[in-house]
XYZ file of C-alpha atoms in Angstrom:
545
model
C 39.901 87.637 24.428
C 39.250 84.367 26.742
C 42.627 82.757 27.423
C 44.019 79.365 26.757
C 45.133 76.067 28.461
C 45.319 72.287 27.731
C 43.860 69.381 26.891
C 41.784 67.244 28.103
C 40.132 64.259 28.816
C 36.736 64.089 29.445
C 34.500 65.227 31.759
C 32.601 62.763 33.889
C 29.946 63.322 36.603
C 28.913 66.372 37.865
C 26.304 65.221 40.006
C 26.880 66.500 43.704
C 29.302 64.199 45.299
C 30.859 63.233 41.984
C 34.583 63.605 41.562
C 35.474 65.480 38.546
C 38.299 63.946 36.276
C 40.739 66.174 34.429
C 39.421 68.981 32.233
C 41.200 71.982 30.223
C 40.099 75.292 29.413
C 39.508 77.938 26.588
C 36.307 78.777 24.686
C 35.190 81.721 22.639
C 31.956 82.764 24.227
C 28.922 82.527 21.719
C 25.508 80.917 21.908
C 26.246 77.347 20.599
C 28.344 75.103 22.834
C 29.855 72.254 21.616
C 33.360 71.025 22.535
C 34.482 69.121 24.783
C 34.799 69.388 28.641
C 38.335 71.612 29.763
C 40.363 71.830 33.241
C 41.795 74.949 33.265
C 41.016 77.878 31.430
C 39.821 81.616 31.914
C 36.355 82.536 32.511
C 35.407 85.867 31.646
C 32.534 87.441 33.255
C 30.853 90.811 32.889
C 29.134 92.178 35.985
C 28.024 95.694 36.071
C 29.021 97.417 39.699
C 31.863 97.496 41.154
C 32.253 97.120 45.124
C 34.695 99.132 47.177
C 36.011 95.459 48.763
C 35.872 91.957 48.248
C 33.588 91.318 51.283
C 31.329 93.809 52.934
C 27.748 94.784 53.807
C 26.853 94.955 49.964
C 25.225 92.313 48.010
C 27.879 93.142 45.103
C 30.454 92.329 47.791
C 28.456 89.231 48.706
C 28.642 88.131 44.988
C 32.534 88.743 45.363
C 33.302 87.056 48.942
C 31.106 83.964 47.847
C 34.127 82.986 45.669
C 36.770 83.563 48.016
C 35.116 82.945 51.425
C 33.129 80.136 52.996
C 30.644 80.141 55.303
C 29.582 78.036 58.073
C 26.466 76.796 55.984
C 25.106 77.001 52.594
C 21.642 77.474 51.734
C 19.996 74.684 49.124
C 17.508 75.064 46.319
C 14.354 74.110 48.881
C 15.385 76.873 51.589
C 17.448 74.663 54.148
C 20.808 75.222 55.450
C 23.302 72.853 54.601
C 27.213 71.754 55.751
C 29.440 74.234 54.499
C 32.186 74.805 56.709
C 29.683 73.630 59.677
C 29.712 69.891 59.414
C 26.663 70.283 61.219
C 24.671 71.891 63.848
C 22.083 72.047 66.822
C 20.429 74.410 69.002
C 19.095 74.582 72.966
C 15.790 73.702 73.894
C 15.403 77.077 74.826
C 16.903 78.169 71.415
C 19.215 80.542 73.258
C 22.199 78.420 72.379
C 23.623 77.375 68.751
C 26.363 74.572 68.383
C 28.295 74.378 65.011
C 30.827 71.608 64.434
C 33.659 72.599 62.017
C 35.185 70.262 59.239
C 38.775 69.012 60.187
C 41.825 69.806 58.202
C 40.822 73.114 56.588
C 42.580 75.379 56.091
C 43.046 79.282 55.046
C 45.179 80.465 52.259
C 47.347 81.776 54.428
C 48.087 78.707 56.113
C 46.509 78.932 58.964
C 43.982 76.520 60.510
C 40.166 76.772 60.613
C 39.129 76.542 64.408
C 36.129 77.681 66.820
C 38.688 80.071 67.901
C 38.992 81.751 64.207
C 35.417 81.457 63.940
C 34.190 83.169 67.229
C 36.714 85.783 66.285
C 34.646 87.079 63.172
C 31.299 86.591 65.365
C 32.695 89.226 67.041
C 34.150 90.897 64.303
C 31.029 91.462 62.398
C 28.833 92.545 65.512
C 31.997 95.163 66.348
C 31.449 96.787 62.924
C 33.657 94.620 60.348
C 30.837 94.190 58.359
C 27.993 96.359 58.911
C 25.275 94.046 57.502
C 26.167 90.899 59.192
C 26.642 93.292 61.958
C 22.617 94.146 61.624
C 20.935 91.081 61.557
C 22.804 89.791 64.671
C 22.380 93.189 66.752
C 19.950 92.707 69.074
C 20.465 89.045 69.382
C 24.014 87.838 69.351
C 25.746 87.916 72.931
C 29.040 86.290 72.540
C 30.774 82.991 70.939
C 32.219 80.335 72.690
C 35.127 78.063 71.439
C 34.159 75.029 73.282
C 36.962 73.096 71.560
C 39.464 72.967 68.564
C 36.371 72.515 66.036
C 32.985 72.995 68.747
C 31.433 76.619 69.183
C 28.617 77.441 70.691
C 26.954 81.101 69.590
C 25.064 82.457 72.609
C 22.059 84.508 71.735
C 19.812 86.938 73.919
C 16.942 85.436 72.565
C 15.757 82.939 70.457
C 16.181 83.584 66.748
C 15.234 80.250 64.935
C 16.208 81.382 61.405
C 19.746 82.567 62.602
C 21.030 78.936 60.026
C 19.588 80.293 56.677
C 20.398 83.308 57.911
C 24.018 83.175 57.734
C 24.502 81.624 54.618
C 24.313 84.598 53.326
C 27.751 86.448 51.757
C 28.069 88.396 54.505
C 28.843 86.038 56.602
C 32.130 84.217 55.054
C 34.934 83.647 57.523
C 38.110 85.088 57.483
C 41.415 84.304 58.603
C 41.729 85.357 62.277
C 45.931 86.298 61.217
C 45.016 88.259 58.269
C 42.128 90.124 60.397
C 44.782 91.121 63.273
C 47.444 91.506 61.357
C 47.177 92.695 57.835
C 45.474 96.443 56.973
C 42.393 97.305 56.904
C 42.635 97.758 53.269
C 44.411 94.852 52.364
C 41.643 92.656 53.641
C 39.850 94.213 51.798
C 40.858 94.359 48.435
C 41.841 90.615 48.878
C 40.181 88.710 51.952
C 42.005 85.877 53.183
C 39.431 82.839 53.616
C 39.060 78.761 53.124
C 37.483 79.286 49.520
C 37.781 77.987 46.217
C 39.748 80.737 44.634
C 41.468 83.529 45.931
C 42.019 87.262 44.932
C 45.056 87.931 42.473
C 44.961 91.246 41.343
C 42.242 94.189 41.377
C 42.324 96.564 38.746
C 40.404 99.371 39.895
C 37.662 100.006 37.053
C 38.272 97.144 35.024
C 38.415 93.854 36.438
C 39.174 91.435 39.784
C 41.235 88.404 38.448
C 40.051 85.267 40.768
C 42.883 82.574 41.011
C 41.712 79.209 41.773
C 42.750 77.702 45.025
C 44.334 74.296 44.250
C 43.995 73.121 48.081
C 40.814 73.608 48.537
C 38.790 70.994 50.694
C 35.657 72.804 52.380
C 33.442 72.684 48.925
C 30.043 72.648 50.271
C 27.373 70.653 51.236
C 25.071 71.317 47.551
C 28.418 72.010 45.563
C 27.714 70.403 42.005
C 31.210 68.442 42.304
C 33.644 67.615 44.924
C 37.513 68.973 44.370
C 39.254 72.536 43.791
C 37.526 74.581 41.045
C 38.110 73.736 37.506
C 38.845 76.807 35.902
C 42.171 78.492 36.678
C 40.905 81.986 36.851
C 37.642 84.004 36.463
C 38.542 87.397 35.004
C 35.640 89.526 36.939
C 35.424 92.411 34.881
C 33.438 95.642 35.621
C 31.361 96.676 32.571
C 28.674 99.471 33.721
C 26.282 99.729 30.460
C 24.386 97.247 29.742
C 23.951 97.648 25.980
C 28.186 97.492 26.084
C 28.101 94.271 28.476
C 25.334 92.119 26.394
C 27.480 93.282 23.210
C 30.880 91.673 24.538
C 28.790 88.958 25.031
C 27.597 88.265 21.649
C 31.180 89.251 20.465
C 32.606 86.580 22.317
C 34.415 88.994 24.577
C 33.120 87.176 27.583
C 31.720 84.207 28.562
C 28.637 85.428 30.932
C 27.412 88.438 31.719
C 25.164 90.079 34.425
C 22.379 91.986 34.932
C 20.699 91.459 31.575
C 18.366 94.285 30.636
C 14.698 93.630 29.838
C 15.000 94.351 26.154
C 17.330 91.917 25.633
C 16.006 89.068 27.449
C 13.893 87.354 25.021
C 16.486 87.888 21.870
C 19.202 86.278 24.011
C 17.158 83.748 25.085
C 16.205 83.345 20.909
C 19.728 83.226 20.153
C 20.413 80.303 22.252
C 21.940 81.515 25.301
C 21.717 79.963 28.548
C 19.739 82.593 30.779
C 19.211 82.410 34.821
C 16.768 84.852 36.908
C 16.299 84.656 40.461
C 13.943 86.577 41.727
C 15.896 88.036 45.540
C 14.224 86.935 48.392
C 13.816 89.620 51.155
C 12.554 93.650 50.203
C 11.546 94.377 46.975
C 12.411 97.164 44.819
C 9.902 99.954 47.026
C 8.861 103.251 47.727
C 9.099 104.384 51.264
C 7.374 107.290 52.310
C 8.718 109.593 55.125
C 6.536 109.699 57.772
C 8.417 111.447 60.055
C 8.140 114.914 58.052
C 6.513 116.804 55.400
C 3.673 115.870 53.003
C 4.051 112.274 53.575
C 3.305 112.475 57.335
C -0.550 112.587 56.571
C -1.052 108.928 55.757
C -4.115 110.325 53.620
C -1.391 112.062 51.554
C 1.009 108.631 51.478
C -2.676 106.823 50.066
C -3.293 109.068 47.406
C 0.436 108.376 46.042
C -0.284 104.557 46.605
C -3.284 105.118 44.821
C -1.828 107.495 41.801
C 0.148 105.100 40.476
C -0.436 101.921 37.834
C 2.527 100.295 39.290
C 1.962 97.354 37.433
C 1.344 98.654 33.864
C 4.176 100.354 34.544
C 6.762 97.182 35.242
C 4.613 94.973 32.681
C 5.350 97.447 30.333
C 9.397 98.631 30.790
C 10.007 95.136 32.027
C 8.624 92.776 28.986
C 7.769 89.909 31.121
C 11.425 89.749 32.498
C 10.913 91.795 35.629
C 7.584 90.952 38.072
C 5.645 93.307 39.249
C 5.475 93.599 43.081
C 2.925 95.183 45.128
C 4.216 94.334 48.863
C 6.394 96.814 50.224
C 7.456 94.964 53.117
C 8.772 91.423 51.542
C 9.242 90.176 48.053
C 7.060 87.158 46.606
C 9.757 84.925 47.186
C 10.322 85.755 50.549
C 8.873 82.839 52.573
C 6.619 84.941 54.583
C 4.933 86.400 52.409
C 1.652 88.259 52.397
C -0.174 88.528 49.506
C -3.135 90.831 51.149
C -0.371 93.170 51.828
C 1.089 93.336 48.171
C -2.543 93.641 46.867
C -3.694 96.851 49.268
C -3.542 98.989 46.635
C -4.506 98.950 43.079
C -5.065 101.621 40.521
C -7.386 104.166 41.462
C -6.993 108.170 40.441
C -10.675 109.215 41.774
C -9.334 107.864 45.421
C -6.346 109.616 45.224
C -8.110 112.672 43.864
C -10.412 112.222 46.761
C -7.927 111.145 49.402
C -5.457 114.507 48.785
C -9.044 116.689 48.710
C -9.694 115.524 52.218
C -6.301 116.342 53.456
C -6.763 120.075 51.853
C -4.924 119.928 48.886
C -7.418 120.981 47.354
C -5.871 124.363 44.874
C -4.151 123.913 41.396
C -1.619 126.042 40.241
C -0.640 126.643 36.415
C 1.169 123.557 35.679
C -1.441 121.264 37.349
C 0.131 120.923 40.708
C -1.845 120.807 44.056
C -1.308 123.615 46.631
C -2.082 123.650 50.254
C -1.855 127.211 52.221
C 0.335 127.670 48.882
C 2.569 125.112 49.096
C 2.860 122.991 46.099
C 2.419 119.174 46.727
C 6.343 118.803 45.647
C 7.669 115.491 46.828
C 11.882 114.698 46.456
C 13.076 111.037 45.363
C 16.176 110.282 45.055
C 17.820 107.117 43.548
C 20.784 105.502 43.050
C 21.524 105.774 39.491
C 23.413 102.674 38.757
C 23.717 100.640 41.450
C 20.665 100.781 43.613
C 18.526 101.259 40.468
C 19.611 99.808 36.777
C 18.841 101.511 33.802
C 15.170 99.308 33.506
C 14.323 100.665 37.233
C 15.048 104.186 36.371
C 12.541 104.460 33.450
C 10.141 102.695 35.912
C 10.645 105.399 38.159
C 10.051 108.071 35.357
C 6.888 106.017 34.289
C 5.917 106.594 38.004
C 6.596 110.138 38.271
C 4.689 110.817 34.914
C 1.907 109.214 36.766
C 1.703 111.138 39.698
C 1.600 114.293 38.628
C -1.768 113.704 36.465
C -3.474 113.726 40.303
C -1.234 117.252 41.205
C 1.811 115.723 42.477
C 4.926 117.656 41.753
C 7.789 114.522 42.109
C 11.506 115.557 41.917
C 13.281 112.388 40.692
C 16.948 112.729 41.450
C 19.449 110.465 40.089
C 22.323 110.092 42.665
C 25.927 108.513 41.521
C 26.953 105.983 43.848
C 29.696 107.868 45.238
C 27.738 110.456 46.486
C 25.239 108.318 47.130
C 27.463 105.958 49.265
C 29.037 108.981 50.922
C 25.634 109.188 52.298
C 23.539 112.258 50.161
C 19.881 112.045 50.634
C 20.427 109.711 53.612
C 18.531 111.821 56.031
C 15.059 113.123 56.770
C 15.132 116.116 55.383
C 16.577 115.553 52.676
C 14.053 113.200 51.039
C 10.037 112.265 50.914
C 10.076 108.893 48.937
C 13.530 106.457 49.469
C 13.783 103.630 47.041
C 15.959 100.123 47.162
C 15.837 96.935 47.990
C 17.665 94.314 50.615
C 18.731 91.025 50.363
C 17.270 88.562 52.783
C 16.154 84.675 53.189
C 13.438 85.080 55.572
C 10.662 88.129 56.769
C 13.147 88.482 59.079
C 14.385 91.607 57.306
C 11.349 93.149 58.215
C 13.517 93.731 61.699
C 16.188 95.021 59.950
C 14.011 98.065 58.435
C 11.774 98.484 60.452
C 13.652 98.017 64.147
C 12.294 101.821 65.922
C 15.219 104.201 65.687
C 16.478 105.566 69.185
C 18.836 107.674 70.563
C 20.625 105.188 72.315
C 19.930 102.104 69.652
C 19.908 104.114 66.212
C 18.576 101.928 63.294
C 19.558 103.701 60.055
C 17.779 101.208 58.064
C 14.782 102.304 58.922
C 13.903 104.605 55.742
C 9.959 106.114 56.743
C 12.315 107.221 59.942
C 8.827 105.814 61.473
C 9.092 104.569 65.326
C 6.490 102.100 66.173
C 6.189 99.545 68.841
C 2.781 97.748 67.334
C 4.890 97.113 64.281
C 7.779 96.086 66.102
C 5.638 94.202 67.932
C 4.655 91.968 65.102
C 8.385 91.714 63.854
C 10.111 90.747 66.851
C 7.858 87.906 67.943
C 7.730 86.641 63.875
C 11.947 86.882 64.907
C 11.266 84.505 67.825
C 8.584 82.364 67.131
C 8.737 78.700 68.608
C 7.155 77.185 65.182
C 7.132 78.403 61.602
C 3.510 78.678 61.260
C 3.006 81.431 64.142
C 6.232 82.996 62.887
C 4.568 83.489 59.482
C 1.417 84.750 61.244
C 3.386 87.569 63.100
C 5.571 88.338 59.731
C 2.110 88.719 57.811
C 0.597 91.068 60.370
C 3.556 93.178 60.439
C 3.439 93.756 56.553
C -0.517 94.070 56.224
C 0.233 96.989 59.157
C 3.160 98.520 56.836
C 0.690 98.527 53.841
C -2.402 99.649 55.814
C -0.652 102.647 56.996
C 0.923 103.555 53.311
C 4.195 103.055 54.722
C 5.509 101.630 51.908
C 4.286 100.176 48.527
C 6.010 97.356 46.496
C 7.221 98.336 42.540
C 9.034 94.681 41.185
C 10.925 92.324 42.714
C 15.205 92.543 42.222
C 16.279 90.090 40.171
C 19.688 88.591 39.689
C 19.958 87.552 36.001
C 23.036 85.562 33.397
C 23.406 85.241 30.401
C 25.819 82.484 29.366
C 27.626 81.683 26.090
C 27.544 77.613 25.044
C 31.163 77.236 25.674
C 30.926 78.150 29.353
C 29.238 75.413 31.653
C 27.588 74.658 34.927
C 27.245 78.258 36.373
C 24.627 78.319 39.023
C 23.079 80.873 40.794
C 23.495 80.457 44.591
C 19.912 80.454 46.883
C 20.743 83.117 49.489
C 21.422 85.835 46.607
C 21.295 84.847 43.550
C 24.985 85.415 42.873
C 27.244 83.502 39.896
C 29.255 79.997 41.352
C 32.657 79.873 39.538
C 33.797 76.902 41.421
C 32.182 73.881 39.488
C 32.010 75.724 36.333
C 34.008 75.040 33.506
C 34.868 75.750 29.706
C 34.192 73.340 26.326
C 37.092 73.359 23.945
């Protein structure tokens, strides 16, 4: 049930940079609203994975630190950094130098203050392995950060990186208390993180739920917060409810208030029965299959063609998803990536005879019994594994199976392998030769994660991101100069090149974009969805009573 608290008077303005007067909180969660405006109160929210920690390398960590840590900026709805902890911020002619100036009179929850010191202390953190993605997208770029004074650092760079602002608003890149970092365990940070944000971490019951407490100091809101001033809700109950049939159910029950994640068949009746739903479609990779090119069938890009050409990828999504989830052709960016390349996402269409064609000219050219292609007597066998939900939902795993069905009809044999996270995350099928097809996604704001997965793999400068395990200076080529470009219209150019190359060589093909969806009952209010990921804001919602 959705907990109690006082009354009220009413709510004003919630227009960014209003002041919100007093509120209370309590609300049975159902599809009508009605009620008026609380301060206080317990949000309930279903999501549907549960992170190992609070803040990490994981988008469903990212969801999680977004609450409890700030960042130095915060991205708005048209794609441009904005004050967040960073009152503001410039760069170097030469673009080798960044300059962020720090709010005064912030402070952690532990007590301590926020200074260029703190902050040039989780630079370094990150890029020393505290947090493996933020880690990523600086490597190769970040050299060292420079308190200049109490509230000036500088971040030097090796070379230019124009995007680094929106970059960093992402989750992964919410500052911690320097104190908590040096002096607390490794595992206490991360259960509960220690930051500047509006709420902090009270309790985390492993399976169930992470109880959010707000933080009644809090003073760094930022820059497109809907209103200015400590959350209004006392706590958000973040409960952990896998299935999704079980999740929209509590919902309609009035178990929660907003859940996560809604599933495709359920979109529309929600929607019916008068519940508030968000999508956003995730900028950066889309839900993909990468072939590996480093070994077996897949290293003939004839082979990698005919699989690109096997499939009705888009009957497929049109059909499981029911208009909800968009079909994506790209494998390189999503469609609301800025970059993005449209000739890339449309390189391949449809087309059995091709494939048919394509695998005949690389000598697959025998049958056996059950319809499979043989070469030399090998059957045309190909292993994907997924991660059964977490990577993949419950929606993406039938549009895998839709896939598979579809493949073998041209004589391909393909072993779809659900993985559990834990084994998954424990790092099965995370090698060569272990797989032929990998599947996921990433996060990003920019083409810029082209770098991230694509970056050649060396001895000396492994890049375990890169999934075709596919070294290639042309294509890194294209990336790192889209990374560097003086203007956004030859950074484009490069970022286009690079994923018309990806698709012309049947690296990888797109399936549907990720989407972060909510559904919301009518007595919970003003939950957004935040423009670097697409997680839930807690801090200017609040209840009706």
């Amino acid at each position: 049930m959705i907990s109690t608290a006082r009354p009220v008077r009413p709510l004003l303005a919630f227009a960014a940079g209003g002041t919100l007067l007093a509120l209370v909180g309590c609300a049975p969660a159902s599809a009508s609203g009605g009620g008026e405006p609380l301060e206080g109160g317990t949000i309930v929210y279903a999501h549907q994975q549960e992170p190992a920690c609070v803040f990490g390398g994981w988008i469903e960590q990212a969801y999680l630190s977004y609450q409890v840590l700030d960042s130095l900026l915060s991205l708005d709805e048209d794609g441009t950094a904005v004050p967040w902890l960073a009152e503001s911020f410039d760069t170097s002619d030469d673009g080798l130098d960044w300059t962020f100036r720090l709010k005064e009179g912030v402070e952690f929850t532990d007590g301590t203050p926020l200074t260029a010191e703190v902050v040039a202390y989780n630079f370094d953190y990150w890029i020393a392995g505290g947090n493996s993605t933020a880690q990523v997208w600086l490597d190769g770029y970040y050299e060292s950060a420079e308190p200049v004074d109490e509230l000036t650092l500088v971040v030097h760079l090796s070379r230019p990186y124009p995007r680094l602002a929106e970059t960093i608003t992402q989750g992964y890149f919410g500052i911690q208390s320097q104190k908590a970092l040096e002096n607390r365990s490794d595992e206490e940070n991360c259960e509960a993180p220690i930051g500047t944000g509006a709420f902090t971490v009270a309790s985390w019951d492993r399976g169930s739920q992470i109880v959010l407490t707000r933080n009644p100091d809090y003073t760094s809101w930022p820059a497109n917060a809907k209103h200015e001033g400590p959350a209004i809700v006392e706590t958000v109950q973040w409960k952990f409810v896998a299935d999704a049939t079980t999740r929209v159910a509590a919902l309609r029950s009035g178990e929660v208030h907003a859940v996560y994640d809604v599933p495709a068949v359920e979109w529309k009746p929600l929607g019916d029965e008068g519940y508030e739903l968000e999508k956003y479609v995730t900028p950066g990779r889309p839900q993909q299959l990468t072939f590996n090119a480093s070994r077996g069938v897949f290293a003939d890009e004839k082979v990698r063609q005919a699989f690109a050409y096997s499939l009705d990828r888009e009957s497929a999504v049109e059909t499981i998803g029911q208009g909800l989830i968009p079909f994506e052709g790209n494998g390189g960016v999503s469609r609301s990536t800025p970059e993005y390349s449209q000739k890339a996402a449309d390189r391949y269409s449809y087309d059995p005879e091709k494939a048919d064609a394509l695998l005949d000219e690389a000598g697959w050219t025998g049958r056996d019994d059950d319809g499979t292609r043989t070469k030399d007597g090998e059957r045309l066998t190909v292993v994907l594994p997924y991660g059964a939900g977490s990577i993949i939902n419950a929606d993406g795993a039938a549009i895998l199976q839709a896939l598979q069905e579809q493949a073998t009809k041209v004589g391909f044999d393909v072993d779809l392998i659900p993985v559990p996270q834990s084994e998954l995350f424990a790092g099965a099928y995370s090698t060569s030769e272990e797989k032929d097809i990998s599947v996921g996604y990433w996060t990003a704001v920019t083409a810029g994660i082209l770098y991230v997965n694509w970056r050649q793999s060396t001895d000396g400068h492994p890049n375990y991101w890169n999934q075709a395990f596919y070294d290639d200076a042309t294509l890194e080529a294209f990336i790192l100069e889209g990374n560097s470009a003086p203007d956004l219209e030859t950074q484009h150019a490069a970022y286009e090149r690079a994923q018309e190359y990806i698709a012309d060589h049947a690296l990888a093909i797109g399936v549907y974009d990720r989407l972060s969806t909510l559904a919301v009952g009518g007595k919970l209010k003003n939950v957004w969805q935040e423009h670097s990921q697409g997680g839930p804001v807690f801090h200017d919602a609040y209840l009706l009573g």
